[in-house]
CSV table of C-alpha atoms in Angstrom, one decimal:
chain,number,residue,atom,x,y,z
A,1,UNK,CA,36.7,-5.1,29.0
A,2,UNK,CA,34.6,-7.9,28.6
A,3,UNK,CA,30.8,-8.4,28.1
A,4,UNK,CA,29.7,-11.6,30.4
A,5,UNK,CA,27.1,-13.8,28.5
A,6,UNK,CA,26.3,-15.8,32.0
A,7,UNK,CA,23.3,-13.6,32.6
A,8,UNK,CA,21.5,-13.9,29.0
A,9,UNK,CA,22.5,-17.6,28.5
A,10,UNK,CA,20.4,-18.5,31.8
A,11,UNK,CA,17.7,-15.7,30.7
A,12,UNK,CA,17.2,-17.8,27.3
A,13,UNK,CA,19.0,-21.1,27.0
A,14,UNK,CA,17.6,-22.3,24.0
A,15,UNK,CA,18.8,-18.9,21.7
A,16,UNK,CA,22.7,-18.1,20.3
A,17,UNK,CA,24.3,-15.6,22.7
A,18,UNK,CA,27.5,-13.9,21.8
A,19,UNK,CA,30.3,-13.1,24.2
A,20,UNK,CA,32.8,-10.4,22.9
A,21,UNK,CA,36.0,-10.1,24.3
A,22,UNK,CA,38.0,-6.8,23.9
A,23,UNK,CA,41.7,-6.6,24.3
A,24,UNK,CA,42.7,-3.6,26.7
A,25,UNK,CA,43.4,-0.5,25.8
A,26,UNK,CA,47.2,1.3,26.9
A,27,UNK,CA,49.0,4.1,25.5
A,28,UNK,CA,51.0,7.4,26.4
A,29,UNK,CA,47.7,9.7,25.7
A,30,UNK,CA,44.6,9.7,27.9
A,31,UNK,CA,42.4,7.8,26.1
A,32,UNK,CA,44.4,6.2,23.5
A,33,UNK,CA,44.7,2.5,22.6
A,34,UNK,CA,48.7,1.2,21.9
A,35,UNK,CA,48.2,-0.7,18.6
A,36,UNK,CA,45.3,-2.3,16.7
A,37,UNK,CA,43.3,-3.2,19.3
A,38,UNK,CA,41.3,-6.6,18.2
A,39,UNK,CA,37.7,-7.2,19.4
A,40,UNK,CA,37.2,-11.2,19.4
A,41,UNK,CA,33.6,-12.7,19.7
A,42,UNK,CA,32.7,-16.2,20.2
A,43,UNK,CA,29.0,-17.2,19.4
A,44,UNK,CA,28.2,-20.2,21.8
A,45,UNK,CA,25.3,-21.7,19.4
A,46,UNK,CA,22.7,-23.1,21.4
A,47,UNK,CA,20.9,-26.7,20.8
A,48,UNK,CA,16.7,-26.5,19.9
A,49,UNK,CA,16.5,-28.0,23.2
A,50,UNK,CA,18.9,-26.3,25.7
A,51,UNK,CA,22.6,-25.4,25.5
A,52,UNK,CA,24.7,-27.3,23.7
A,53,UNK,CA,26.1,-30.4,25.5
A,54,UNK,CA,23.3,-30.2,27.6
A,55,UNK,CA,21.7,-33.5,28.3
A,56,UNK,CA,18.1,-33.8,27.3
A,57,UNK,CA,15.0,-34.3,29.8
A,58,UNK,CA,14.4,-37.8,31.2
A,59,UNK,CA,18.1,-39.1,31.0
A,60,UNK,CA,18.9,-38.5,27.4
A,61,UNK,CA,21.9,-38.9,25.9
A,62,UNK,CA,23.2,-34.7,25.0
A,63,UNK,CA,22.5,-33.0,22.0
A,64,UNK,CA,25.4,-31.5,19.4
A,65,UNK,CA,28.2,-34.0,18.1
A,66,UNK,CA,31.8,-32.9,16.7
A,67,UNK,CA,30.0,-30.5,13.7
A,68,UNK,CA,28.1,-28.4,16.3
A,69,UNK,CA,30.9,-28.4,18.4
A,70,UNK,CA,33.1,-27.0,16.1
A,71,UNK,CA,30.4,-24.7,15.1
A,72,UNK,CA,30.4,-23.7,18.7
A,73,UNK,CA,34.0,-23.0,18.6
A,74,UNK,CA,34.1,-20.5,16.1
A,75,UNK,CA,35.8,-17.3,16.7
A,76,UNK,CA,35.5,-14.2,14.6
A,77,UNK,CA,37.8,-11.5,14.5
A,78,UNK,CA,36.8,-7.5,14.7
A,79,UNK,CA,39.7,-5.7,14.1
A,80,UNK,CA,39.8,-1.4,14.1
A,81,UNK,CA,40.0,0.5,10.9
A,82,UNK,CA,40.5,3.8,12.8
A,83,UNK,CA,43.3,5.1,14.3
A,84,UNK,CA,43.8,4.3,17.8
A,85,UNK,CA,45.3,8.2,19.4
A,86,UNK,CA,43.2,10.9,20.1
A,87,UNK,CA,45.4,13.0,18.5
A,88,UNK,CA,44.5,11.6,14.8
A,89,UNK,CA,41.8,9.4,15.3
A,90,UNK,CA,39.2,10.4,12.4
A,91,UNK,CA,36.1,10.5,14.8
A,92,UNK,CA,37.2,13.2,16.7
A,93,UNK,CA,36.8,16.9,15.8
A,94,UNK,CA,38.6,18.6,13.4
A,95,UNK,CA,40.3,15.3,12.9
A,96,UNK,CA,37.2,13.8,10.8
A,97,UNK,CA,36.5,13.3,7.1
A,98,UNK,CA,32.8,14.3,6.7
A,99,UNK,CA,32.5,11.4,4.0
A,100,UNK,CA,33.9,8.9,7.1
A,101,UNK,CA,31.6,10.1,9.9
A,102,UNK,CA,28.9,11.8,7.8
A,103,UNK,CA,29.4,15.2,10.1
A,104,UNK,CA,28.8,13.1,13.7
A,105,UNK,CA,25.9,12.4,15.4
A,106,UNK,CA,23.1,14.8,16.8
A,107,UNK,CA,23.9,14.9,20.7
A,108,UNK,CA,27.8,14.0,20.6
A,109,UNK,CA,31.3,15.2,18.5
A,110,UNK,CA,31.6,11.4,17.7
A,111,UNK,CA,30.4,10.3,14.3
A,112,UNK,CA,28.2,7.6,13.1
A,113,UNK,CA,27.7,5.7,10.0
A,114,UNK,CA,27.1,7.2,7.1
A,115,UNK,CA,24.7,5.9,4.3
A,116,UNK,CA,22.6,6.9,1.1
A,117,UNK,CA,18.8,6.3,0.7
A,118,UNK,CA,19.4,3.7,-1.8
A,119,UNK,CA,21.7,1.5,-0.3
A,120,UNK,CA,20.0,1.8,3.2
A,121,UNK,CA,16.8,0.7,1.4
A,122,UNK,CA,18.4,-2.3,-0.2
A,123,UNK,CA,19.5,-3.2,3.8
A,124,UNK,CA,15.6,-3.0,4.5
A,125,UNK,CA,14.8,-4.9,1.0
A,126,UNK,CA,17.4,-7.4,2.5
A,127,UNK,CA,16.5,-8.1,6.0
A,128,UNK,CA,12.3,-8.1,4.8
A,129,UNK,CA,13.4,-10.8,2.3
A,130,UNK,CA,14.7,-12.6,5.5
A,131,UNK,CA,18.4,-12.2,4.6
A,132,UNK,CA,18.5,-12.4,1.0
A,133,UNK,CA,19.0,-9.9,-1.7
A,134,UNK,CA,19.0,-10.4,-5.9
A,135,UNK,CA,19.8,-13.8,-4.8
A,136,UNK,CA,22.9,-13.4,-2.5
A,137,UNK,CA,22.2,-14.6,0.5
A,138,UNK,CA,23.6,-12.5,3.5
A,139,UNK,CA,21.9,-13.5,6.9
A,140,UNK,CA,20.6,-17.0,7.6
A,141,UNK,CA,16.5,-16.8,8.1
A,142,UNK,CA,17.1,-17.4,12.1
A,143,UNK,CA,19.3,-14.1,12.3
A,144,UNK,CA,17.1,-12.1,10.6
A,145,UNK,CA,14.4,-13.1,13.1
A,146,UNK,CA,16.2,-13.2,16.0
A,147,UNK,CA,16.9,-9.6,14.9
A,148,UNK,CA,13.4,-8.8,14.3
A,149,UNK,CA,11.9,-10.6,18.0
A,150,UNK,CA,10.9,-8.5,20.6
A,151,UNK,CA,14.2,-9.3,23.3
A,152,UNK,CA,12.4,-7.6,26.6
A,153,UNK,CA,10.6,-10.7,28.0
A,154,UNK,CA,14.0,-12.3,27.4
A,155,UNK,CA,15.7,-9.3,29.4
A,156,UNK,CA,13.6,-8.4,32.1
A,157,UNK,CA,11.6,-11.8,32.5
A,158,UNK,CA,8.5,-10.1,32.4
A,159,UNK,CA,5.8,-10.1,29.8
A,160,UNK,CA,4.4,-6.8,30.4
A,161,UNK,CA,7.6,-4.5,29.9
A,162,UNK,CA,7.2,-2.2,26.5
A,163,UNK,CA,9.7,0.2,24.8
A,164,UNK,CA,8.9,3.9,26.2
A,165,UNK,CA,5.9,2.4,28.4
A,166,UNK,CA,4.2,1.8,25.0
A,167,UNK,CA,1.6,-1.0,25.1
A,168,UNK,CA,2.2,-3.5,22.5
A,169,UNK,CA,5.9,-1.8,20.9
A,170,UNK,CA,9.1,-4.2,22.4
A,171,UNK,CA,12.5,-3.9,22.1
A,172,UNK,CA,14.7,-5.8,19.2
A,173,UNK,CA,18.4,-6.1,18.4
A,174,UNK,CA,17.7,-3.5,15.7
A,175,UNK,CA,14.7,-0.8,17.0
A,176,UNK,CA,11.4,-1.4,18.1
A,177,UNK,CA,9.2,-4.2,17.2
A,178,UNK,CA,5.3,-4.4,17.5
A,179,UNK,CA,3.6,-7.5,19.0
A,180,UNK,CA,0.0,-7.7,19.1
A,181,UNK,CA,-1.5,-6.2,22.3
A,182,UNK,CA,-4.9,-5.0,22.8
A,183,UNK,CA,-4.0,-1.4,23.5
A,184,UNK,CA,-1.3,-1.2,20.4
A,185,UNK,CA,-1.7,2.2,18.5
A,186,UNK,CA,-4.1,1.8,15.3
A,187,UNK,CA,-1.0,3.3,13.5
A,188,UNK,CA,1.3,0.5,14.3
A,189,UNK,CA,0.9,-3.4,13.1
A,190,UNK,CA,2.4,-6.3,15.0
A,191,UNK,CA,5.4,-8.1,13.7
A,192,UNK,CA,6.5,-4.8,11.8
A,193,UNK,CA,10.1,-3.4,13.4
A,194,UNK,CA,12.3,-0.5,12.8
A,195,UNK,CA,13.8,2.6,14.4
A,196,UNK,CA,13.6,6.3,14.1
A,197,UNK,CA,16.6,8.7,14.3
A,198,UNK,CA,16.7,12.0,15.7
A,199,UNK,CA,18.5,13.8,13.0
A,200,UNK,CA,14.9,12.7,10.9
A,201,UNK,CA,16.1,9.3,9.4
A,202,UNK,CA,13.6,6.6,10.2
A,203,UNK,CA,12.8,3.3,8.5
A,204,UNK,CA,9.7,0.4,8.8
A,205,UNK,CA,9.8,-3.2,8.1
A,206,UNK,CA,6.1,-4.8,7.6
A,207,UNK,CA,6.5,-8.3,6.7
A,208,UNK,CA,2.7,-8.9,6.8
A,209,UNK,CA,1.7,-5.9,4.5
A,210,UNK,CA,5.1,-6.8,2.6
A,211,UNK,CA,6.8,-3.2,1.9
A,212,UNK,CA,9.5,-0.9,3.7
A,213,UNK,CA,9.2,2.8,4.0
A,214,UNK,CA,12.2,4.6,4.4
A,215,UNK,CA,12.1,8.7,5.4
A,216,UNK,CA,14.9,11.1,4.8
A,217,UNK,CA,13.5,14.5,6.2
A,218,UNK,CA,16.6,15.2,8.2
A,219,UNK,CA,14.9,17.2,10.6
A,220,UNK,CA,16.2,16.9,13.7
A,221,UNK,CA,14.3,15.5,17.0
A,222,UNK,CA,11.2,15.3,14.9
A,223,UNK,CA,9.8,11.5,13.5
A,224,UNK,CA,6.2,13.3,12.9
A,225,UNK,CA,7.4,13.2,9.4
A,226,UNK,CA,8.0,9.6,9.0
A,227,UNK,CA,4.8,8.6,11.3
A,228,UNK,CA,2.7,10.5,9.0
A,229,UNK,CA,4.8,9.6,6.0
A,230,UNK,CA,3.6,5.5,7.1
A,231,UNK,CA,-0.1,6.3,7.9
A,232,UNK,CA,-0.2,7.4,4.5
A,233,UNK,CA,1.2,4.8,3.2
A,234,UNK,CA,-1.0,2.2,4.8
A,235,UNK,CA,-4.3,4.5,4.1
A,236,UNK,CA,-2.8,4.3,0.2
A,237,UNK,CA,-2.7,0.5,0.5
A,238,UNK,CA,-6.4,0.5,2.2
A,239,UNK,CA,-7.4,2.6,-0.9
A,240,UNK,CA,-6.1,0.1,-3.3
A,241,UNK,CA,-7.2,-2.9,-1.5
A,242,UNK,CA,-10.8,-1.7,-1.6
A,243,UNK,CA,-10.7,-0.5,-5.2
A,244,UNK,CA,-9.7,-3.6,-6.4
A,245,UNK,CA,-12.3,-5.6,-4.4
A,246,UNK,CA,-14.7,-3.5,-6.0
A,247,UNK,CA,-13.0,-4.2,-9.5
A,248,UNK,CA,-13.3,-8.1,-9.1
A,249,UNK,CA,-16.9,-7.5,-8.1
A,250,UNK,CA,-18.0,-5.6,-11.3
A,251,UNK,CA,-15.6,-8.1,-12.7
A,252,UNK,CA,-17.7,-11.2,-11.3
A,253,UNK,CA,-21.1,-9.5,-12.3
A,254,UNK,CA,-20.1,-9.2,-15.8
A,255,UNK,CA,-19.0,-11.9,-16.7
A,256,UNK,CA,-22.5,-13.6,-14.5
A,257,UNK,CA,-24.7,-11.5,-17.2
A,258,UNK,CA,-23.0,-12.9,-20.7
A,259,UNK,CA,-23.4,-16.4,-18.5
A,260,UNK,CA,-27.0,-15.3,-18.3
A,261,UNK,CA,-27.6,-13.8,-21.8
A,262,UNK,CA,-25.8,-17.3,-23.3
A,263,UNK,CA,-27.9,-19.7,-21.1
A,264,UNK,CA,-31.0,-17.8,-23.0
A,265,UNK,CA,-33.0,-19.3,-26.1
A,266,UNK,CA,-31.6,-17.1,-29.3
A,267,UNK,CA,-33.4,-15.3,-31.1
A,268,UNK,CA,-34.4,-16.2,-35.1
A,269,UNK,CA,-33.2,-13.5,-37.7
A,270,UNK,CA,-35.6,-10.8,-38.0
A,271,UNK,CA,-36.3,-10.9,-34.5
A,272,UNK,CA,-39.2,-13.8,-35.2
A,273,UNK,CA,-40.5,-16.1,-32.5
A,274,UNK,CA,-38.4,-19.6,-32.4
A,275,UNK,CA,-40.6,-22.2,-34.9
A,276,UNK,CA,-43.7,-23.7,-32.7
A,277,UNK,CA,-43.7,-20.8,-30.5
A,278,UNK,CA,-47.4,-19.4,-29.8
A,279,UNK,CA,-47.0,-16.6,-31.8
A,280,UNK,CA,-45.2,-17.8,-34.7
A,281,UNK,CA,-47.2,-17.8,-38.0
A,282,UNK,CA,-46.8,-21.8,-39.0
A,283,UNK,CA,-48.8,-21.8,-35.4
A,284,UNK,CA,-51.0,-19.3,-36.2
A,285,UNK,CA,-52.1,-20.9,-39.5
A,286,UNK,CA,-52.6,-24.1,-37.7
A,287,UNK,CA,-54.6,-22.9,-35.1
């Protein structure tokens, strides 16, 4: 089967899109694949300024040269870990490890990945320090935010599509991503993205606020937890804001008195008027 890339390259010219080719699938049982079946993708890279090889506006001469042709040319190979007949494959039940499939998914006897709460939050640590992590670098900057961008405009060609009719929450290549829209719910931010899964797993990106907030609850078809879990985080982070506000305040007006007390005349010893003051006795006796 193969996924055409004519329809999003037109949509959006100026962004990569990825074509993936699959080779067929054939064997003696229904639904069986003969062999290793090997998913090949070609990225087509696309210019700033159009496709590449496109020639610019007002006659110029086209964009790219042998580098980001070659670049363009690049083809990656998927190849399948699991085994390809029904009759052993390890996603199918009674066949599967529950360390490989993590005990399948909530609506289907398919698995799906499988993770802990540590290393899924050094995923989020990685893609909110815009593909880097300890200093490794794993996604270039322009994936991650390709990743993070609202795609429905791009999709649908309209501006006023949302995700679940939801003013102001779109639709990224990794969950939902809030733009800034009048009507967006006081409990989301723009620019934050994520997703929510129905067996109570459910994860937030804020690069604005700068922090991730991942929820475990595993409750099934209920995010309520994680929705309340992030108000209180952001109420927490209101609360800390505003204390230390007031902190540098008190801060400020201290250190304005001992500016004050300093700027004033000192005292003598004995608490005596300074010499040639009114009340001090070398002016009384002159007087």
């Amino acid at each position: 089967a193969e996924v055409p890339a004519a329809a999003a390259a037109a949509a959006a010219p100026s962004e990569e899109v990825a074509r993936m080719e699959v080779d067929k699938c054939s064997g003696a049982a229904s639904g069986s694949c003969g062999g290793s079946t090997v998913a090949t993708e070609q990225v087509l890279a696309a210019s700033e300024g159009g496709r590449s090889g496109e020639v610019a506006e007002g006659g110029g001469e086209a964009k790219g040269g042998e580098e980001k042709q070659e670049e363009d040319n690049t083809i990656y190979e998927l190849r399948r870990l699991d085994k390809a007949d029904m009759a052993s494959n390890e996603w199918i039940t009674g066949n599967s490890s529950p360390i490989l499939s993590g005990g399948g998914s909530v609506d289907a006897m398919t698995g799906g990945l499988v993770s802990t709460a540590a290393d899924y939050a050094r995923f989020c640590l990685m893609l909110l320090r815009n593909g880097e992590l300890e200093g490794v670098r794993v996604l270039k900057p322009e994936t991650v935010k390709l990743l993070t961008t609202n795609q429905l405009p791009r999709a649908t060609g309209r501006d006023d599509v949302w995700a679940f009719s939801t003013p102001g929450v779109g639709f990224g290549l990794l969950g939902s991503v809030s733009v800034a829209h009048p009507e967006l719910d006081s409990a989301l931010r723009p620019a934050e993205y994520g997703w929510g899964g129905m067996a109570g797993t459910a994860w937030t990106n804020d690069p604005v606020e700068d922090f991730f907030l991942l929820s475990f609850s595993l409750t099934a078809f209920d995010l309520t937890t994680e929705e309340e879990l992030r108000a209180g985080v952001r109420a927490a982070i209101a609360k800390f804001d505003e204390r230390k506000e007031k902190a540098e305040q008190r801060r400020m007006e201290r250190m304005e008195k001992e500016r004050r007390r300093l700027a004033r005349p000192e005292a003598t010893l004995g608490g005596s008027s300074p010499p040639g003051s009114p009340s001090s006795p070398a002016s009384s006796a002159a007087a």
